[in-house]
Amino acid sequence: SSPYRHEPVEDWYIVGEEIGSGHFAVVKKVVCKRSGTEFAAKFIRKKRASTSRRGARREDIEREISILQELNHVNIIKLYDIFEDKQDVTLILELVSGGELFDFIAERDVLHESEATAFIAQVLEGLAHMHLKNIAHLDLKPENILLTNRAQAVIKLIDFGISRKIEDGKNEIQMLGTPEFVAPEVIAYEPLGLYTDMWAVGVITYILLSGCSPFLGDNKQETFANICAVDFSFDDEFFGNTSDLAKDFIRGLLVKHPGRRASVTDCLSHPWIKPI
Ligand SMILES: Cc1ccc2c(c1)c1c3c(c(C)cc1n2CCCN)C(=O)NC3=O
């Protein structure tokens, strides 16, 4: 039997509204009956038959859980409990009320660079904690960056469904994140690594400062072509008031050769992030 709790989730939590859904998972707000504390419950549908295409594979569920259990950082969502029944494995996760970073930005017209650096610095802190343990997120995108609340805006990274331990030379992972945010090595089926997350940080920063997506084309093929050609520019219409430091920070990340791309440590000591 699995080490996860086999009692029904409903015995311990009042299950509330759905707040999100993904490939094989639904996320709902739940309230702990004993403490009254709110959590997010991620119900992951298990694959029933090995031939079925529906549902998550056991090893993928167990990988996400073991990665979450290894991480312990203020900018990474916490896993508190795990239930399992015939149909689902359910993760009881820290709930944050601020929702997605990009909804927050969408409600504002312009974001000052100082606010952008405050958000990006926290993304980098969470990533530094992961990269120190050789764990790559591999699906970094605005939907996976949540805010605790609108006031002092602490960010939390979520969704480790395709994150991986990067072992040297053994990370030929055939997977694709979200086209807009994937690095050239993902498209070229070359080894992925911690550096794959850093490309995504470059794309996210570019969007945070301009509201535009650097490589987005009219379709997937066009987007992939733009990424492989590293075809982006700082259009004056959107970057007219952006500092040279900010552009330098982004240029250091949107680099095709993974070995030449800025690491999370490089970024944390970049003058745009760490004013001297
Ligand atoms: C206030 C709010 C609104 C939407 C939320 C969440 C919280 C949320 C949360 C989580 C996940 C995996 C997805 C979530 N979603 C779904 C959207 C995430 N892309 C989570 O683990 N904690 C959350 O608060």
PDB file of C-alpha atoms and ligand atoms in Angstrom:
ATOM      1  CA  SER A   1       0.000   0.000   0.000  1.00  0.00           C
ATOM      2  CA  SER A   2       1.199   3.524  -0.687  1.00  0.00           C
ATOM      3  CA  PRO A   3       2.493   5.768   2.134  1.00  0.00           C
ATOM      4  CA  TYR A   4      -0.325   8.194   1.407  1.00  0.00           C
ATOM      5  CA  ARG A   5      -3.446   8.500   3.576  1.00  0.00           C
ATOM      6  CA  HIS A   6      -6.266   6.264   2.397  1.00  0.00           C
ATOM      7  CA  GLU A   7      -9.074   7.992   4.230  1.00  0.00           C
ATOM      8  CA  PRO A   8     -11.406  10.129   2.105  1.00  0.00           C
ATOM      9  CA  VAL A   9     -10.257  13.756   1.802  1.00  0.00           C
ATOM     10  CA  GLU A  10     -13.797  14.760   2.778  1.00  0.00           C
ATOM     11  CA  ASP A  11     -13.316  13.206   6.238  1.00  0.00           C
ATOM     12  CA  TRP A  12     -10.739  15.902   7.055  1.00  0.00           C
ATOM     13  CA  TYR A  13     -11.453  18.781   4.676  1.00  0.00           C
ATOM     14  CA  ILE A  14     -14.532  20.636   3.483  1.00  0.00           C
ATOM     15  CA  VAL A  15     -14.019  20.723  -0.292  1.00  0.00           C
ATOM     16  CA  GLY A  16     -14.837  24.120  -1.831  1.00  0.00           C
ATOM     17  CA  GLU A  17     -14.740  25.845  -5.197  1.00  0.00           C
ATOM     18  CA  GLU A  18     -12.519  24.861  -8.097  1.00  0.00           C
ATOM     19  CA  ILE A  19      -9.708  27.400  -8.557  1.00  0.00           C
ATOM     20  CA  GLY A  20      -7.784  25.778 -11.386  1.00  0.00           C
ATOM     21  CA  SER A  21      -7.371  22.763 -13.621  1.00  0.00           C
ATOM     22  CA  GLY A  22      -4.562  21.272 -15.665  1.00  0.00           C
ATOM     23  CA  HIS A  23      -3.796  18.133 -17.704  1.00  0.00           C
ATOM     24  CA  PHE A  24      -4.918  15.487 -15.257  1.00  0.00           C
ATOM     25  CA  ALA A  25      -5.515  17.625 -12.188  1.00  0.00           C
ATOM     26  CA  VAL A  26      -8.168  19.854 -10.657  1.00  0.00           C
ATOM     27  CA  VAL A  27      -7.316  22.350  -7.902  1.00  0.00           C
ATOM     28  CA  LYS A  28      -9.937  23.247  -5.310  1.00  0.00           C
ATOM     29  CA  LYS A  29     -10.041  25.417  -2.202  1.00  0.00           C
ATOM     30  CA  VAL A  30     -10.514  23.263   0.914  1.00  0.00           C
ATOM     31  CA  VAL A  31     -10.903  24.032   4.627  1.00  0.00           C
ATOM     32  CA  CYS A  32      -9.374  21.822   7.305  1.00  0.00           C
ATOM     33  CA  LYS A  33     -12.199  20.731   9.624  1.00  0.00           C
ATOM     34  CA  ARG A  34      -9.969  20.687  12.690  1.00  0.00           C
ATOM     35  CA  SER A  35      -8.087  23.959  12.299  1.00  0.00           C
ATOM     36  CA  GLY A  36     -10.377  25.932   9.987  1.00  0.00           C
ATOM     37  CA  THR A  37      -7.317  26.709   7.885  1.00  0.00           C
ATOM     38  CA  GLU A  38      -7.774  27.008   4.115  1.00  0.00           C
ATOM     39  CA  PHE A  39      -5.589  24.991   1.725  1.00  0.00           C
ATOM     40  CA  ALA A  40      -5.399  24.252  -1.982  1.00  0.00           C
ATOM     41  CA  ALA A  41      -6.131  20.606  -2.824  1.00  0.00           C
ATOM     42  CA  LYS A  42      -4.721  19.318  -6.113  1.00  0.00           C
ATOM     43  CA  PHE A  43      -6.701  16.218  -7.165  1.00  0.00           C
ATOM     44  CA  ILE A  44      -4.489  14.311  -9.623  1.00  0.00           C
ATOM     45  CA  ARG A  45      -6.413  11.722 -11.657  1.00  0.00           C
ATOM     46  CA  LYS A  46      -4.553   8.381 -11.730  1.00  0.00           C
ATOM     47  CA  LYS A  47      -4.104   6.477 -14.966  1.00  0.00           C
ATOM     48  CA  ARG A  48      -6.410   3.435 -14.678  1.00  0.00           C
ATOM     49  CA  ALA A  49      -5.088   1.105 -17.393  1.00  0.00           C
ATOM     50  CA  SER A  50      -1.455   1.265 -18.588  1.00  0.00           C
ATOM     51  CA  THR A  51      -2.746   1.670 -22.151  1.00  0.00           C
ATOM     52  CA  SER A  52      -5.100   4.524 -21.285  1.00  0.00           C
ATOM     53  CA  ARG A  53      -4.002   8.040 -22.262  1.00  0.00           C
ATOM     54  CA  ARG A  54      -6.055   9.625 -19.518  1.00  0.00           C
ATOM     55  CA  GLY A  55      -4.661  10.178 -16.059  1.00  0.00           C
ATOM     56  CA  ALA A  56      -1.159  10.741 -14.731  1.00  0.00           C
ATOM     57  CA  ARG A  57       1.403   7.926 -14.570  1.00  0.00           C
ATOM     58  CA  ARG A  58       2.319   6.781 -11.062  1.00  0.00           C
ATOM     59  CA  GLU A  59       5.992   7.600 -11.492  1.00  0.00           C
ATOM     60  CA  ASP A  60       5.139  11.150 -12.553  1.00  0.00           C
ATOM     61  CA  ILE A  61       2.899  11.657  -9.513  1.00  0.00           C
ATOM     62  CA  GLU A  62       5.551  10.249  -7.193  1.00  0.00           C
ATOM     63  CA  ARG A  63       8.236  12.434  -8.809  1.00  0.00           C
ATOM     64  CA  GLU A  64       6.196  15.617  -8.268  1.00  0.00           C
ATOM     65  CA  ILE A  65       5.576  14.610  -4.639  1.00  0.00           C
ATOM     66  CA  SER A  66       9.202  13.723  -3.861  1.00  0.00           C
ATOM     67  CA  ILE A  67      10.382  17.024  -5.405  1.00  0.00           C
ATOM     68  CA  LEU A  68       7.835  19.029  -3.369  1.00  0.00           C
ATOM     69  CA  GLN A  69       8.897  17.164  -0.219  1.00  0.00           C
ATOM     70  CA  GLU A  70      12.538  18.040  -0.825  1.00  0.00           C
ATOM     71  CA  LEU A  71      11.859  21.778  -1.251  1.00  0.00           C
ATOM     72  CA  ASN A  72      11.447  24.117   1.708  1.00  0.00           C
ATOM     73  CA  HIS A  73      11.541  27.812   0.785  1.00  0.00           C
ATOM     74  CA  VAL A  74       9.319  30.850   1.310  1.00  0.00           C
ATOM     75  CA  ASN A  75       8.997  31.337  -2.481  1.00  0.00           C
ATOM     76  CA  ILE A  76       7.944  27.747  -3.158  1.00  0.00           C
ATOM     77  CA  ILE A  77       4.448  26.487  -2.346  1.00  0.00           C
ATOM     78  CA  LYS A  78       4.424  23.995   0.557  1.00  0.00           C
ATOM     79  CA  LEU A  79       3.029  20.459   0.475  1.00  0.00           C
ATOM     80  CA  TYR A  80       1.304  19.533   3.743  1.00  0.00           C
ATOM     81  CA  ASP A  81      -0.442  16.214   3.206  1.00  0.00           C
ATOM     82  CA  ILE A  82      -1.206  13.516   0.642  1.00  0.00           C
ATOM     83  CA  PHE A  83      -4.321  11.353   0.224  1.00  0.00           C
ATOM     84  CA  GLU A  84      -4.957   8.527  -2.198  1.00  0.00           C
ATOM     85  CA  ASP A  85      -8.121   6.699  -3.278  1.00  0.00           C
ATOM     86  CA  LYS A  86      -8.994   4.504  -6.273  1.00  0.00           C
ATOM     87  CA  GLN A  87      -9.292   7.486  -8.579  1.00  0.00           C
ATOM     88  CA  ASP A  88      -6.965  10.274  -7.391  1.00  0.00           C
ATOM     89  CA  VAL A  89      -3.852  11.188  -5.502  1.00  0.00           C
ATOM     90  CA  THR A  90      -4.673  14.442  -3.699  1.00  0.00           C
ATOM     91  CA  LEU A  91      -1.992  16.938  -2.610  1.00  0.00           C
ATOM     92  CA  ILE A  92      -2.883  19.310   0.235  1.00  0.00           C
ATOM     93  CA  LEU A  93      -0.939  22.464  -0.598  1.00  0.00           C
ATOM     94  CA  GLU A  94      -0.390  25.916   0.890  1.00  0.00           C
ATOM     95  CA  LEU A  95      -3.120  28.260  -0.388  1.00  0.00           C
ATOM     96  CA  VAL A  96      -2.195  31.774  -1.480  1.00  0.00           C
ATOM     97  CA  SER A  97      -4.951  34.311  -1.959  1.00  0.00           C
ATOM     98  CA  GLY A  98      -3.330  36.658  -4.484  1.00  0.00           C
ATOM     99  CA  GLY A  99      -3.760  34.406  -7.499  1.00  0.00           C
ATOM    100  CA  GLU A 100      -1.480  34.518 -10.534  1.00  0.00           C
ATOM    101  CA  LEU A 101       1.233  37.182 -10.844  1.00  0.00           C
ATOM    102  CA  PHE A 102       0.018  38.071 -14.303  1.00  0.00           C
ATOM    103  CA  ASP A 103      -3.567  38.746 -13.283  1.00  0.00           C
ATOM    104  CA  PHE A 104      -2.064  41.181 -10.783  1.00  0.00           C
ATOM    105  CA  ILE A 105      -0.005  42.849 -13.511  1.00  0.00           C
ATOM    106  CA  ALA A 106      -2.926  42.875 -15.950  1.00  0.00           C
ATOM    107  CA  GLU A 107      -4.909  44.975 -13.475  1.00  0.00           C
ATOM    108  CA  ARG A 108      -2.136  47.585 -13.401  1.00  0.00           C
ATOM    109  CA  ASP A 109      -1.299  49.638 -16.477  1.00  0.00           C
ATOM    110  CA  VAL A 110       2.419  50.143 -15.990  1.00  0.00           C
ATOM    111  CA  LEU A 111       4.709  48.259 -13.624  1.00  0.00           C
ATOM    112  CA  HIS A 112       7.687  50.226 -12.328  1.00  0.00           C
ATOM    113  CA  GLU A 113      11.030  48.482 -12.793  1.00  0.00           C
ATOM    114  CA  SER A 114      11.511  48.460  -9.012  1.00  0.00           C
ATOM    115  CA  GLU A 115       8.314  46.391  -8.661  1.00  0.00           C
ATOM    116  CA  ALA A 116       9.425  44.096 -11.495  1.00  0.00           C
ATOM    117  CA  THR A 117      12.836  43.521  -9.892  1.00  0.00           C
ATOM    118  CA  ALA A 118      11.098  42.780  -6.566  1.00  0.00           C
ATOM    119  CA  PHE A 119       9.043  40.028  -8.242  1.00  0.00           C
ATOM    120  CA  ILE A 120      11.888  38.643 -10.355  1.00  0.00           C
ATOM    121  CA  ALA A 121      14.265  38.632  -7.366  1.00  0.00           C
ATOM    122  CA  GLN A 122      11.819  36.378  -5.491  1.00  0.00           C
ATOM    123  CA  VAL A 123      11.447  34.053  -8.499  1.00  0.00           C
ATOM    124  CA  LEU A 124      15.258  33.851  -8.559  1.00  0.00           C
ATOM    125  CA  GLU A 125      15.417  33.117  -4.799  1.00  0.00           C
ATOM    126  CA  GLY A 126      12.957  30.234  -5.198  1.00  0.00           C
ATOM    127  CA  LEU A 127      14.867  28.971  -8.252  1.00  0.00           C
ATOM    128  CA  ALA A 128      18.197  29.256  -6.411  1.00  0.00           C
ATOM    129  CA  HIS A 129      16.814  26.953  -3.703  1.00  0.00           C
ATOM    130  CA  MET A 130      15.763  24.436  -6.380  1.00  0.00           C
ATOM    131  CA  HIS A 131      18.927  24.693  -8.496  1.00  0.00           C
ATOM    132  CA  LEU A 132      21.101  24.201  -5.397  1.00  0.00           C
ATOM    133  CA  LYS A 133      19.430  20.765  -5.154  1.00  0.00           C
ATOM    134  CA  ASN A 134      19.833  20.213  -8.929  1.00  0.00           C
ATOM    135  CA  ILE A 135      16.079  20.444  -9.413  1.00  0.00           C
ATOM    136  CA  ALA A 136      14.827  22.238 -12.524  1.00  0.00           C
ATOM    137  CA  HIS A 137      11.226  23.481 -12.707  1.00  0.00           C
ATOM    138  CA  LEU A 138      10.997  23.149 -16.537  1.00  0.00           C
ATOM    139  CA  ASP A 139       7.550  24.745 -16.739  1.00  0.00           C
ATOM    140  CA  LEU A 140       8.171  28.276 -15.477  1.00  0.00           C
ATOM    141  CA  LYS A 141       5.524  30.616 -16.813  1.00  0.00           C
ATOM    142  CA  PRO A 142       3.301  33.407 -15.435  1.00  0.00           C
ATOM    143  CA  GLU A 143       0.479  30.994 -14.557  1.00  0.00           C
ATOM    144  CA  ASN A 144       2.873  29.145 -12.251  1.00  0.00           C
ATOM    145  CA  ILE A 145       3.910  32.242 -10.289  1.00  0.00           C
ATOM    146  CA  LEU A 146       1.352  33.077  -7.587  1.00  0.00           C
ATOM    147  CA  LEU A 147       1.096  35.942  -5.113  1.00  0.00           C
ATOM    148  CA  THR A 148       0.339  35.603  -1.407  1.00  0.00           C
ATOM    149  CA  ASN A 149      -1.716  38.798  -1.452  1.00  0.00           C
ATOM    150  CA  ARG A 150      -1.842  42.142  -3.194  1.00  0.00           C
ATOM    151  CA  ALA A 151      -0.160  44.153  -0.414  1.00  0.00           C
ATOM    152  CA  GLN A 152       3.365  42.996   0.343  1.00  0.00           C
ATOM    153  CA  ALA A 153       3.232  40.604  -2.633  1.00  0.00           C
ATOM    154  CA  VAL A 154       5.337  37.560  -1.809  1.00  0.00           C
ATOM    155  CA  ILE A 155       5.546  35.232  -4.821  1.00  0.00           C
ATOM    156  CA  LYS A 156       5.247  31.434  -4.716  1.00  0.00           C
ATOM    157  CA  LEU A 157       6.279  29.003  -7.452  1.00  0.00           C
ATOM    158  CA  ILE A 158       3.775  26.214  -8.128  1.00  0.00           C
ATOM    159  CA  ASP A 159       3.233  23.184 -10.378  1.00  0.00           C
ATOM    160  CA  PHE A 160       6.205  20.831 -10.278  1.00  0.00           C
ATOM    161  CA  GLY A 161       4.438  18.358 -12.554  1.00  0.00           C
ATOM    162  CA  ILE A 162       7.286  18.231 -15.082  1.00  0.00           C
ATOM    163  CA  SER A 163      10.143  19.340 -12.823  1.00  0.00           C
ATOM    164  CA  ARG A 164      13.116  16.987 -12.659  1.00  0.00           C
ATOM    165  CA  LYS A 165      16.307  16.200 -10.802  1.00  0.00           C
ATOM    166  CA  ILE A 166      19.041  17.031 -13.306  1.00  0.00           C
ATOM    167  CA  GLU A 167      21.639  14.233 -13.237  1.00  0.00           C
ATOM    168  CA  ASP A 168      24.687  14.894 -15.431  1.00  0.00           C
ATOM    169  CA  GLY A 169      24.304  13.592 -18.924  1.00  0.00           C
ATOM    170  CA  LYS A 170      21.013  11.880 -18.217  1.00  0.00           C
ATOM    171  CA  ASN A 171      18.524  14.615 -18.911  1.00  0.00           C
ATOM    172  CA  GLU A 172      17.407  13.860 -22.447  1.00  0.00           C
ATOM    173  CA  ILE A 173      13.853  14.631 -21.427  1.00  0.00           C
ATOM    174  CA  GLN A 174      11.398  14.443 -24.290  1.00  0.00           C
ATOM    175  CA  MET A 175       8.874  16.961 -23.095  1.00  0.00           C
ATOM    176  CA  LEU A 176       7.557  20.303 -23.959  1.00  0.00           C
ATOM    177  CA  GLY A 177       6.526  23.091 -21.597  1.00  0.00           C
ATOM    178  CA  THR A 178       4.432  25.917 -22.974  1.00  0.00           C
ATOM    179  CA  PRO A 179       5.685  27.012 -26.445  1.00  0.00           C
ATOM    180  CA  GLU A 180       6.008  30.731 -25.576  1.00  0.00           C
ATOM    181  CA  PHE A 181       8.398  29.986 -22.683  1.00  0.00           C
ATOM    182  CA  VAL A 182      10.434  26.974 -23.848  1.00  0.00           C
ATOM    183  CA  ALA A 183      14.173  27.316 -24.466  1.00  0.00           C
ATOM    184  CA  PRO A 184      15.860  26.392 -27.784  1.00  0.00           C
ATOM    185  CA  GLU A 185      17.252  23.114 -26.339  1.00  0.00           C
ATOM    186  CA  VAL A 186      13.711  21.925 -25.595  1.00  0.00           C
ATOM    187  CA  ILE A 187      12.679  22.423 -29.241  1.00  0.00           C
ATOM    188  CA  ALA A 188      15.908  20.815 -30.482  1.00  0.00           C
ATOM    189  CA  TYR A 189      15.466  17.791 -28.187  1.00  0.00           C
ATOM    190  CA  GLU A 190      18.859  18.520 -26.666  1.00  0.00           C
ATOM    191  CA  PRO A 191      19.651  17.953 -22.976  1.00  0.00           C
ATOM    192  CA  LEU A 192      17.620  20.126 -20.606  1.00  0.00           C
ATOM    193  CA  GLY A 193      19.100  21.534 -17.448  1.00  0.00           C
ATOM    194  CA  LEU A 194      18.871  24.222 -14.785  1.00  0.00           C
ATOM    195  CA  TYR A 195      19.723  26.631 -17.617  1.00  0.00           C
ATOM    196  CA  THR A 196      16.333  25.820 -19.222  1.00  0.00           C
ATOM    197  CA  ASP A 197      14.625  27.628 -16.317  1.00  0.00           C
ATOM    198  CA  MET A 198      16.861  30.662 -16.837  1.00  0.00           C
ATOM    199  CA  TRP A 199      15.638  31.161 -20.423  1.00  0.00           C
ATOM    200  CA  ALA A 200      12.074  31.234 -19.053  1.00  0.00           C
ATOM    201  CA  VAL A 201      13.086  33.889 -16.483  1.00  0.00           C
ATOM    202  CA  GLY A 202      14.276  36.014 -19.424  1.00  0.00           C
ATOM    203  CA  VAL A 203      10.945  35.621 -21.232  1.00  0.00           C
ATOM    204  CA  ILE A 204       8.949  36.358 -18.061  1.00  0.00           C
ATOM    205  CA  THR A 205      11.024  39.482 -17.296  1.00  0.00           C
ATOM    206  CA  TYR A 206      10.583  40.729 -20.883  1.00  0.00           C
ATOM    207  CA  ILE A 207       6.780  40.331 -20.554  1.00  0.00           C
ATOM    208  CA  LEU A 208       6.707  41.890 -17.060  1.00  0.00           C
ATOM    209  CA  LEU A 209       8.386  45.062 -18.337  1.00  0.00           C
ATOM    210  CA  SER A 210       6.593  45.430 -21.673  1.00  0.00           C
ATOM    211  CA  GLY A 211       3.385  43.419 -21.696  1.00  0.00           C
ATOM    212  CA  CYS A 212       4.643  41.766 -24.908  1.00  0.00           C
ATOM    213  CA  SER A 213       5.856  38.191 -25.395  1.00  0.00           C
ATOM    214  CA  PRO A 214       9.285  38.205 -27.115  1.00  0.00           C
ATOM    215  CA  PHE A 215       8.932  35.143 -29.356  1.00  0.00           C
ATOM    216  CA  LEU A 216       5.175  34.662 -29.705  1.00  0.00           C
ATOM    217  CA  GLY A 217       4.211  34.025 -33.336  1.00  0.00           C
ATOM    218  CA  ASP A 218       0.845  33.471 -35.006  1.00  0.00           C
ATOM    219  CA  ASN A 219       1.221  29.724 -34.455  1.00  0.00           C
ATOM    220  CA  LYS A 220       3.425  27.205 -32.634  1.00  0.00           C
ATOM    221  CA  GLN A 221       5.761  26.712 -35.598  1.00  0.00           C
ATOM    222  CA  GLU A 222       6.381  30.450 -35.919  1.00  0.00           C
ATOM    223  CA  THR A 223       6.976  30.747 -32.164  1.00  0.00           C
ATOM    224  CA  PHE A 224       9.472  27.847 -32.271  1.00  0.00           C
ATOM    225  CA  ALA A 225      11.253  29.430 -35.261  1.00  0.00           C
ATOM    226  CA  ASN A 226      11.563  32.753 -33.408  1.00  0.00           C
ATOM    227  CA  ILE A 227      12.945  30.958 -30.342  1.00  0.00           C
ATOM    228  CA  CYS A 228      15.532  28.908 -32.270  1.00  0.00           C
ATOM    229  CA  ALA A 229      16.644  32.053 -34.108  1.00  0.00           C
ATOM    230  CA  VAL A 230      16.643  33.938 -30.773  1.00  0.00           C
ATOM    231  CA  ASP A 231      14.765  36.519 -32.770  1.00  0.00           C
ATOM    232  CA  PHE A 232      13.654  39.218 -30.323  1.00  0.00           C
ATOM    233  CA  SER A 233      14.160  42.958 -29.968  1.00  0.00           C
ATOM    234  CA  PHE A 234      13.445  45.751 -27.506  1.00  0.00           C
ATOM    235  CA  ASP A 235      10.916  47.716 -29.529  1.00  0.00           C
ATOM    236  CA  ASP A 236      11.134  51.386 -28.492  1.00  0.00           C
ATOM    237  CA  GLU A 237       7.352  51.551 -28.391  1.00  0.00           C
ATOM    238  CA  PHE A 238       7.381  49.232 -25.344  1.00  0.00           C
ATOM    239  CA  PHE A 239      10.952  49.541 -24.051  1.00  0.00           C
ATOM    240  CA  GLY A 240      11.476  53.281 -24.559  1.00  0.00           C
ATOM    241  CA  ASN A 241      11.566  53.920 -20.821  1.00  0.00           C
ATOM    242  CA  THR A 242      13.271  50.659 -19.833  1.00  0.00           C
ATOM    243  CA  SER A 243      16.736  50.928 -18.280  1.00  0.00           C
ATOM    244  CA  ASP A 244      19.809  49.552 -20.044  1.00  0.00           C
ATOM    245  CA  LEU A 245      20.422  47.396 -16.942  1.00  0.00           C
ATOM    246  CA  ALA A 246      17.039  45.703 -17.403  1.00  0.00           C
ATOM    247  CA  LYS A 247      17.772  45.021 -21.094  1.00  0.00           C
ATOM    248  CA  ASP A 248      21.231  43.715 -20.178  1.00  0.00           C
ATOM    249  CA  PHE A 249      19.635  41.377 -17.589  1.00  0.00           C
ATOM    250  CA  ILE A 250      17.262  39.972 -20.247  1.00  0.00           C
ATOM    251  CA  ARG A 251      20.005  39.711 -22.929  1.00  0.00           C
ATOM    252  CA  GLY A 252      22.061  37.592 -20.524  1.00  0.00           C
ATOM    253  CA  LEU A 253      19.201  35.070 -20.301  1.00  0.00           C
ATOM    254  CA  LEU A 254      17.878  34.905 -23.881  1.00  0.00           C
ATOM    255  CA  VAL A 255      21.079  33.229 -25.080  1.00  0.00           C
ATOM    256  CA  LYS A 256      20.856  30.188 -27.322  1.00  0.00           C
ATOM    257  CA  HIS A 257      23.898  28.337 -26.006  1.00  0.00           C
ATOM    258  CA  PRO A 258      22.905  26.992 -22.540  1.00  0.00           C
ATOM    259  CA  GLY A 259      26.525  27.187 -21.331  1.00  0.00           C
ATOM    260  CA  ARG A 260      26.668  30.917 -22.044  1.00  0.00           C
ATOM    261  CA  ARG A 261      23.289  31.708 -20.449  1.00  0.00           C
ATOM    262  CA  ALA A 262      23.306  33.519 -17.077  1.00  0.00           C
ATOM    263  CA  SER A 263      22.827  31.183 -14.092  1.00  0.00           C
ATOM    264  CA  VAL A 264      20.517  31.930 -11.157  1.00  0.00           C
ATOM    265  CA  THR A 265      23.606  33.014  -9.190  1.00  0.00           C
ATOM    266  CA  ASP A 266      24.701  35.362 -12.001  1.00  0.00           C
ATOM    267  CA  CYS A 267      21.191  36.856 -11.995  1.00  0.00           C
ATOM    268  CA  LEU A 268      21.049  37.360  -8.228  1.00  0.00           C
ATOM    269  CA  SER A 269      24.257  39.381  -8.406  1.00  0.00           C
ATOM    270  CA  HIS A 270      23.288  41.326 -11.551  1.00  0.00           C
ATOM    271  CA  PRO A 271      23.168  45.091 -10.790  1.00  0.00           C
ATOM    272  CA  TRP A 272      19.544  45.282 -12.022  1.00  0.00           C
ATOM    273  CA  ILE A 273      18.556  42.873  -9.249  1.00  0.00           C
ATOM    274  CA  LYS A 274      21.165  43.713  -6.635  1.00  0.00           C
ATOM    275  CA  PRO A 275      21.691  47.486  -6.795  1.00  0.00           C
ATOM    276  CA  ILE A 276      25.238  48.283  -5.710  1.00  0.00           C
TER     277      ILE A 276
HETATM  278  C1  LIG B   1      -6.085  32.281  -5.310  1.00  0.00           C
HETATM  279  C2  LIG B   1      -5.716  31.196  -6.299  1.00  0.00           C
HETATM  280  C3  LIG B   1      -6.235  31.257  -7.610  1.00  0.00           C
HETATM  281  C4  LIG B   1      -5.904  30.272  -8.556  1.00  0.00           C
HETATM  282  C5  LIG B   1      -5.055  29.228  -8.164  1.00  0.00           C
HETATM  283  C6  LIG B   1      -4.519  29.173  -6.859  1.00  0.00           C
HETATM  284  C7  LIG B   1      -4.827  30.146  -5.909  1.00  0.00           C
HETATM  285  C8  LIG B   1      -3.684  28.013  -6.807  1.00  0.00           C
HETATM  286  C9  LIG B   1      -2.883  27.416  -5.827  1.00  0.00           C
HETATM  287  C10 LIG B   1      -2.172  26.265  -6.148  1.00  0.00           C
HETATM  288  C11 LIG B   1      -2.241  25.679  -7.435  1.00  0.00           C
HETATM  289  C12 LIG B   1      -1.474  24.424  -7.786  1.00  0.00           C
HETATM  290  C13 LIG B   1      -3.045  26.270  -8.406  1.00  0.00           C
HETATM  291  C14 LIG B   1      -3.754  27.412  -8.100  1.00  0.00           C
HETATM  292  N1  LIG B   1      -4.584  28.155  -8.888  1.00  0.00           N
HETATM  293  C15 LIG B   1      -4.934  27.831 -10.273  1.00  0.00           C
HETATM  294  C16 LIG B   1      -4.260  28.759 -11.227  1.00  0.00           C
HETATM  295  C17 LIG B   1      -2.773  28.511 -11.231  1.00  0.00           C
HETATM  296  N2  LIG B   1      -2.231  28.625 -12.564  1.00  0.00           N
HETATM  297  C18 LIG B   1      -1.433  25.895  -4.958  1.00  0.00           C
HETATM  298  O1  LIG B   1      -0.681  24.950  -4.806  1.00  0.00           O
HETATM  299  N3  LIG B   1      -1.705  26.805  -3.990  1.00  0.00           N
HETATM  300  C19 LIG B   1      -2.567  27.738  -4.464  1.00  0.00           C
HETATM  301  O2  LIG B   1      -2.977  28.687  -3.813  1.00  0.00           O
END
